[in-house]
Amino acid sequence: MFLIDTHIHLYLDDYHKDRDLLIKKAYKKNIKKFFLPNIDTETIDPLLELTNLYPKKCYPMIGLHPCSVDDNYIKKLKVLESKIEKHNFIAIGEIGIDLHWDKTFKEEQKKAFIIQIEWAVKYSLPIVIHSRNSFNEIYNILKNYTNLTGVFHCFGGGIDEAKKIIDLGFYLGIGGVLTFKNSDLNKVIQRISLNHLLIETDGPYLAPSPHRGRRNEPENLLIIAKKICEIKDISISKLTNKLYLNTNSLFCHEKP
Ligand SMILES: [Zn+2]
């Protein structure tokens, strides 16, 4: 069995010089597949080019990142929606609400989130959620749906939020935050079952310690995996098997 990075923006320019090498290095560390969340309309082409180049390694998602929601969001959503039936997207993502930096488009962010949730329902796809300072807003929308599943990517909340997410039938996407000194995420991981976890790098962002602040690379996924093994006192092979099952039950990435 092997590890899957369930959230990495490998198509971004940050990787353009050494992408191939990074994928090979990760492969040697048993990280063999990468799920690519979209951000905006202009990232669709580079994302799809990469998945065409690495058809059994890189898998595409489609969605408008909440920080890309602006006055023009309806037009952007139309462009994205027109792609759904033409490609084998494994999820709608990343989508959500981000109220950390800028609340100007709060209402538009909510509307865009709901429109994209409706795509997920229509096409029976999971959603990949970006949530920042917006857990309640997101939770209040999700609780209206019974036929929806997905992952809270880059989860950094406390045990109460974790339990609410699990009760919704969603997964927690665990990334570099787990390794940060000022994070209590390890205590949350201690208290919840492996059944609800996925792992991700969110590269090029959010590099784990000791690489914090630098470009996040695919092989750093192993740092996160090892940290979970430490917390749960299990072997890397046991964790790898479990995460593989979780990932496969959420994403149908082997569809033709
Ligand atoms: Zn992301």
Tab-separated table of C-alpha atoms and ligand atoms in Angstrom:
chain	number	residue	atom	x	y	z
A	1	MET	CA	0.000	0.000	0.000
A	2	PHE	CA	1.075	3.590	-0.515
A	3	LEU	CA	0.317	7.099	0.722
A	4	ILE	CA	-1.849	9.572	-1.182
A	5	ASP	CA	-1.525	13.338	-0.840
A	6	THR	CA	-5.202	14.284	-0.841
A	7	HIS	CA	-4.591	18.022	-1.274
A	8	ILE	CA	-1.673	19.563	-3.153
A	9	HIS	CA	-1.511	22.385	-5.713
A	10	LEU	CA	1.242	20.687	-7.718
A	11	TYR	CA	0.256	22.539	-10.904
A	12	LEU	CA	1.271	25.966	-9.530
A	13	ASP	CA	4.334	27.821	-10.816
A	14	ASP	CA	6.120	27.267	-7.511
A	15	TYR	CA	6.919	23.769	-8.796
A	16	HIS	CA	7.616	24.504	-12.427
A	17	LYS	CA	11.385	23.969	-12.277
A	18	ASP	CA	11.514	20.637	-10.470
A	19	ARG	CA	8.018	19.135	-10.461
A	20	ASP	CA	9.096	15.902	-12.098
A	21	LEU	CA	11.940	15.406	-9.654
A	22	LEU	CA	9.651	16.102	-6.677
A	23	ILE	CA	7.117	13.531	-7.877
A	24	LYS	CA	9.927	10.964	-8.256
A	25	LYS	CA	11.341	11.760	-4.807
A	26	ALA	CA	7.905	11.364	-3.258
A	27	TYR	CA	7.387	8.073	-5.120
A	28	LYS	CA	10.579	6.702	-3.542
A	29	LYS	CA	9.067	7.500	-0.139
A	30	ASN	CA	5.927	5.559	-1.046
A	31	ILE	CA	3.796	8.650	-1.799
A	32	LYS	CA	2.327	7.662	-5.128
A	33	LYS	CA	-0.773	9.685	-5.880
A	34	PHE	CA	-1.724	13.365	-5.673
A	35	PHE	CA	-5.169	14.928	-5.624
A	36	LEU	CA	-5.206	18.443	-7.062
A	37	PRO	CA	-7.734	21.000	-5.789
A	38	ASN	CA	-8.528	23.868	-8.145
A	39	ILE	CA	-8.394	27.549	-7.130
A	40	ASP	CA	-9.735	29.848	-9.863
A	41	THR	CA	-10.613	29.917	-13.579
A	42	GLU	CA	-7.017	30.466	-14.698
A	43	THR	CA	-5.691	27.456	-12.765
A	44	ILE	CA	-7.918	24.961	-14.616
A	45	ASP	CA	-5.657	24.602	-17.670
A	46	PRO	CA	-2.375	24.030	-15.817
A	47	LEU	CA	-4.202	21.638	-13.457
A	48	LEU	CA	-5.650	19.564	-16.306
A	49	GLU	CA	-2.337	19.603	-18.196
A	50	LEU	CA	-0.669	18.060	-15.178
A	51	THR	CA	-3.311	15.365	-14.761
A	52	ASN	CA	-2.948	14.524	-18.470
A	53	LEU	CA	0.805	14.269	-18.068
A	54	TYR	CA	0.524	11.982	-15.010
A	55	PRO	CA	-2.770	10.151	-15.516
A	56	LYS	CA	-2.247	7.502	-12.818
A	57	LYS	CA	-0.544	9.817	-10.365
A	58	CYS	CA	-2.381	13.161	-10.459
A	59	TYR	CA	-6.159	13.494	-10.203
A	60	PRO	CA	-8.180	16.685	-10.803
A	61	MET	CA	-10.813	18.491	-8.747
A	62	ILE	CA	-12.894	21.452	-9.857
A	63	GLY	CA	-14.046	24.367	-7.718
A	64	LEU	CA	-13.707	28.038	-6.910
A	65	HIS	CA	-11.622	28.836	-3.804
A	66	PRO	CA	-13.492	31.185	-1.437
A	67	CYS	CA	-10.675	33.753	-1.684
A	68	SER	CA	-11.297	33.866	-5.451
A	69	VAL	CA	-14.960	34.797	-4.967
A	70	ASP	CA	-15.428	38.418	-6.065
A	71	ASP	CA	-17.853	40.578	-8.075
A	72	ASN	CA	-17.277	38.270	-10.984
A	73	TYR	CA	-18.013	34.989	-9.225
A	74	ILE	CA	-21.128	34.034	-11.190
A	75	LYS	CA	-19.177	34.203	-14.448
A	76	LYS	CA	-16.306	32.245	-12.940
A	77	LEU	CA	-18.698	29.545	-11.715
A	78	LYS	CA	-20.195	29.227	-15.203
A	79	VAL	CA	-16.730	28.588	-16.658
A	80	LEU	CA	-16.006	25.952	-14.008
A	81	GLU	CA	-19.363	24.250	-14.340
A	82	SER	CA	-18.908	23.909	-18.098
A	83	LYS	CA	-15.882	21.672	-17.420
A	84	ILE	CA	-17.547	19.184	-15.100
A	85	GLU	CA	-18.964	16.823	-17.682
A	86	LYS	CA	-15.854	16.939	-19.879
A	87	HIS	CA	-13.387	15.557	-17.340
A	88	ASN	CA	-13.242	12.933	-14.611
A	89	PHE	CA	-13.074	15.182	-11.594
A	90	ILE	CA	-12.747	13.292	-8.333
A	91	ALA	CA	-14.255	16.078	-6.188
A	92	ILE	CA	-15.638	19.590	-6.073
A	93	GLY	CA	-12.887	21.633	-4.437
A	94	GLU	CA	-11.590	23.552	-2.982
A	95	ILE	CA	-14.666	25.441	-1.924
A	96	GLY	CA	-15.858	27.031	1.284
A	97	ILE	CA	-15.797	30.262	3.227
A	98	ASP	CA	-12.755	32.283	4.341
A	99	LEU	CA	-13.347	35.210	6.681
A	100	HIS	CA	-9.769	35.520	7.883
A	101	TRP	CA	-8.454	38.344	5.710
A	102	ASP	CA	-11.374	39.875	3.917
A	103	LYS	CA	-15.089	39.766	4.679
A	104	THR	CA	-16.136	41.975	1.726
A	105	PHE	CA	-17.672	39.095	-0.192
A	106	LYS	CA	-19.029	37.111	2.726
A	107	GLU	CA	-22.526	36.756	1.212
A	108	GLU	CA	-21.120	35.950	-2.238
A	109	GLN	CA	-18.814	33.348	-0.667
A	110	LYS	CA	-21.820	31.666	0.946
A	111	LYS	CA	-23.764	31.701	-2.313
A	112	ALA	CA	-20.825	30.341	-4.307
A	113	PHE	CA	-20.363	27.597	-1.705
A	114	ILE	CA	-24.006	26.545	-1.953
A	115	ILE	CA	-24.000	26.582	-5.774
A	116	GLN	CA	-20.954	24.310	-5.779
A	117	ILE	CA	-22.436	22.005	-3.160
A	118	GLU	CA	-25.367	21.591	-5.545
A	119	TRP	CA	-22.928	20.473	-8.273
A	120	ALA	CA	-21.516	17.901	-5.855
A	121	VAL	CA	-25.002	16.581	-5.139
A	122	LYS	CA	-25.925	16.530	-8.837
A	123	TYR	CA	-22.775	14.663	-9.903
A	124	SER	CA	-22.414	12.574	-6.710
A	125	LEU	CA	-18.986	13.956	-5.904
A	126	PRO	CA	-17.406	14.654	-2.515
A	127	ILE	CA	-16.533	18.236	-1.573
A	128	VAL	CA	-13.169	19.521	-0.373
A	129	ILE	CA	-13.742	22.347	2.073
A	130	HIS	CA	-11.573	25.337	2.841
A	131	SER	CA	-12.743	26.762	6.171
A	132	ARG	CA	-11.019	29.688	7.867
A	133	ASN	CA	-12.680	31.653	10.673
A	134	SER	CA	-15.934	30.353	9.250
A	135	PHE	CA	-16.720	27.023	10.889
A	136	ASN	CA	-20.235	28.017	12.018
A	137	GLU	CA	-21.163	29.515	8.644
A	138	ILE	CA	-20.029	26.343	6.890
A	139	TYR	CA	-21.579	23.990	9.413
A	140	ASN	CA	-24.957	25.757	9.183
A	141	ILE	CA	-24.977	25.196	5.434
A	142	LEU	CA	-23.768	21.576	5.502
A	143	LYS	CA	-26.257	20.415	8.112
A	144	ASN	CA	-29.066	20.991	5.586
A	145	TYR	CA	-27.724	18.189	3.381
A	146	THR	CA	-28.009	14.486	4.009
A	147	ASN	CA	-26.624	13.273	0.680
A	148	LEU	CA	-23.272	15.012	0.901
A	149	THR	CA	-19.809	14.008	2.029
A	150	GLY	CA	-16.298	15.382	1.870
A	151	VAL	CA	-13.316	16.573	3.847
A	152	PHE	CA	-12.450	19.647	5.888
A	153	HIS	CA	-9.072	20.274	4.337
A	154	CYS	CA	-6.270	21.548	6.584
A	155	PHE	CA	-8.278	20.974	9.733
A	156	GLY	CA	-6.984	23.037	12.658
A	157	GLY	CA	-9.943	23.238	15.022
A	158	GLY	CA	-10.645	21.759	18.434
A	159	ILE	CA	-12.369	18.574	19.562
A	160	ASP	CA	-15.897	20.045	19.393
A	161	GLU	CA	-15.499	21.029	15.753
A	162	ALA	CA	-13.888	17.675	14.981
A	163	LYS	CA	-16.853	15.827	16.505
A	164	LYS	CA	-19.358	17.935	14.560
A	165	ILE	CA	-17.514	17.193	11.322
A	166	ILE	CA	-17.449	13.463	12.075
A	167	ASP	CA	-21.166	13.507	12.904
A	168	LEU	CA	-21.820	15.048	9.489
A	169	GLY	CA	-19.987	12.061	7.985
A	170	PHE	CA	-17.091	14.195	6.800
A	171	TYR	CA	-13.346	13.549	7.099
A	172	LEU	CA	-10.642	15.689	8.689
A	173	GLY	CA	-7.795	16.548	6.317
A	174	ILE	CA	-4.648	16.663	8.454
A	175	GLY	CA	-1.649	18.639	7.256
A	176	GLY	CA	1.391	20.571	8.430
A	177	VAL	CA	-0.484	22.325	11.251
A	178	LEU	CA	-0.168	19.069	13.232
A	179	THR	CA	3.590	19.642	13.499
A	180	PHE	CA	3.425	23.268	14.635
A	181	LYS	CA	4.533	23.921	18.224
A	182	ASN	CA	1.596	26.228	18.937
A	183	SER	CA	-1.018	23.744	17.710
A	184	ASP	CA	-3.233	21.557	19.898
A	185	LEU	CA	-4.209	19.366	16.989
A	186	ASN	CA	-2.217	16.436	18.419
A	187	LYS	CA	-4.633	16.355	21.382
A	188	VAL	CA	-7.585	16.231	18.995
A	189	ILE	CA	-5.998	13.405	16.981
A	190	GLN	CA	-5.455	11.450	20.200
A	191	ARG	CA	-9.173	11.477	20.868
A	192	ILE	CA	-10.579	10.569	17.465
A	193	SER	CA	-10.498	7.375	15.479
A	194	LEU	CA	-8.255	6.948	12.453
A	195	ASN	CA	-11.459	6.159	10.533
A	196	HIS	CA	-12.087	9.875	10.065
A	197	LEU	CA	-8.655	11.042	8.927
A	198	LEU	CA	-7.027	11.858	5.600
A	199	ILE	CA	-3.606	13.434	5.151
A	200	GLU	CA	-2.419	16.191	2.852
A	201	THR	CA	0.439	18.637	2.353
A	202	ASP	CA	-1.511	21.604	0.886
A	203	GLY	CA	1.737	22.298	-0.993
A	204	PRO	CA	3.216	24.733	-1.834
A	205	TYR	CA	1.666	26.205	1.324
A	206	LEU	CA	1.822	25.231	5.002
A	207	ALA	CA	5.088	23.283	5.111
A	208	PRO	CA	5.371	21.199	8.292
A	209	SER	CA	8.105	21.741	10.893
A	210	PRO	CA	11.071	21.865	10.444
A	211	HIS	CA	10.407	23.310	6.984
A	212	ARG	CA	7.849	25.856	8.139
A	213	GLY	CA	7.863	29.027	6.015
A	214	ARG	CA	9.504	27.323	3.031
A	215	ARG	CA	7.905	25.802	-0.058
A	216	ASN	CA	6.019	22.679	0.950
A	217	GLU	CA	7.125	19.616	-1.046
A	218	PRO	CA	5.240	16.374	-1.739
A	219	GLU	CA	7.647	14.192	0.285
A	220	ASN	CA	6.772	16.238	3.404
A	221	LEU	CA	3.579	14.187	3.548
A	222	LEU	CA	5.672	11.554	5.297
A	223	ILE	CA	6.436	13.982	8.150
A	224	ILE	CA	2.693	14.314	8.792
A	225	ALA	CA	2.142	10.550	8.544
A	226	LYS	CA	4.962	9.865	11.004
A	227	LYS	CA	3.580	12.413	13.441
A	228	ILE	CA	0.190	10.649	13.425
A	229	CYS	CA	1.931	7.296	13.984
A	230	GLU	CA	3.711	8.803	16.994
A	231	ILE	CA	0.482	10.185	18.466
A	232	LYS	CA	-1.465	6.969	17.873
A	233	ASP	CA	1.465	4.650	18.624
A	234	ILE	CA	1.022	2.632	15.435
A	235	SER	CA	3.308	1.552	12.593
A	236	ILE	CA	3.576	3.471	9.354
A	237	SER	CA	2.270	0.457	7.436
A	238	LYS	CA	-0.846	0.253	9.578
A	239	LEU	CA	-1.476	3.974	9.079
A	240	THR	CA	-0.815	3.739	5.349
A	241	ASN	CA	-3.353	0.929	4.968
A	242	LYS	CA	-5.976	2.773	6.988
A	243	LEU	CA	-5.523	6.074	5.133
A	244	TYR	CA	-5.661	4.231	1.823
A	245	LEU	CA	-9.056	2.776	2.739
A	246	ASN	CA	-10.362	6.140	3.949
A	247	THR	CA	-9.170	7.909	0.809
A	248	ASN	CA	-10.737	5.300	-1.448
A	249	SER	CA	-14.027	5.383	0.353
A	250	LEU	CA	-14.314	9.161	-0.108
A	251	PHE	CA	-12.807	9.690	-3.573
A	252	CYS	CA	-13.520	7.497	-6.583
A	253	HIS	CA	-10.188	8.222	-8.190
A	254	GLU	CA	-9.918	4.952	-10.064
A	255	LYS	CA	-12.907	5.738	-12.294
A	256	PRO	CA	-12.032	5.371	-15.987
B	1	ZN	ZN	-5.447	24.262	-0.861
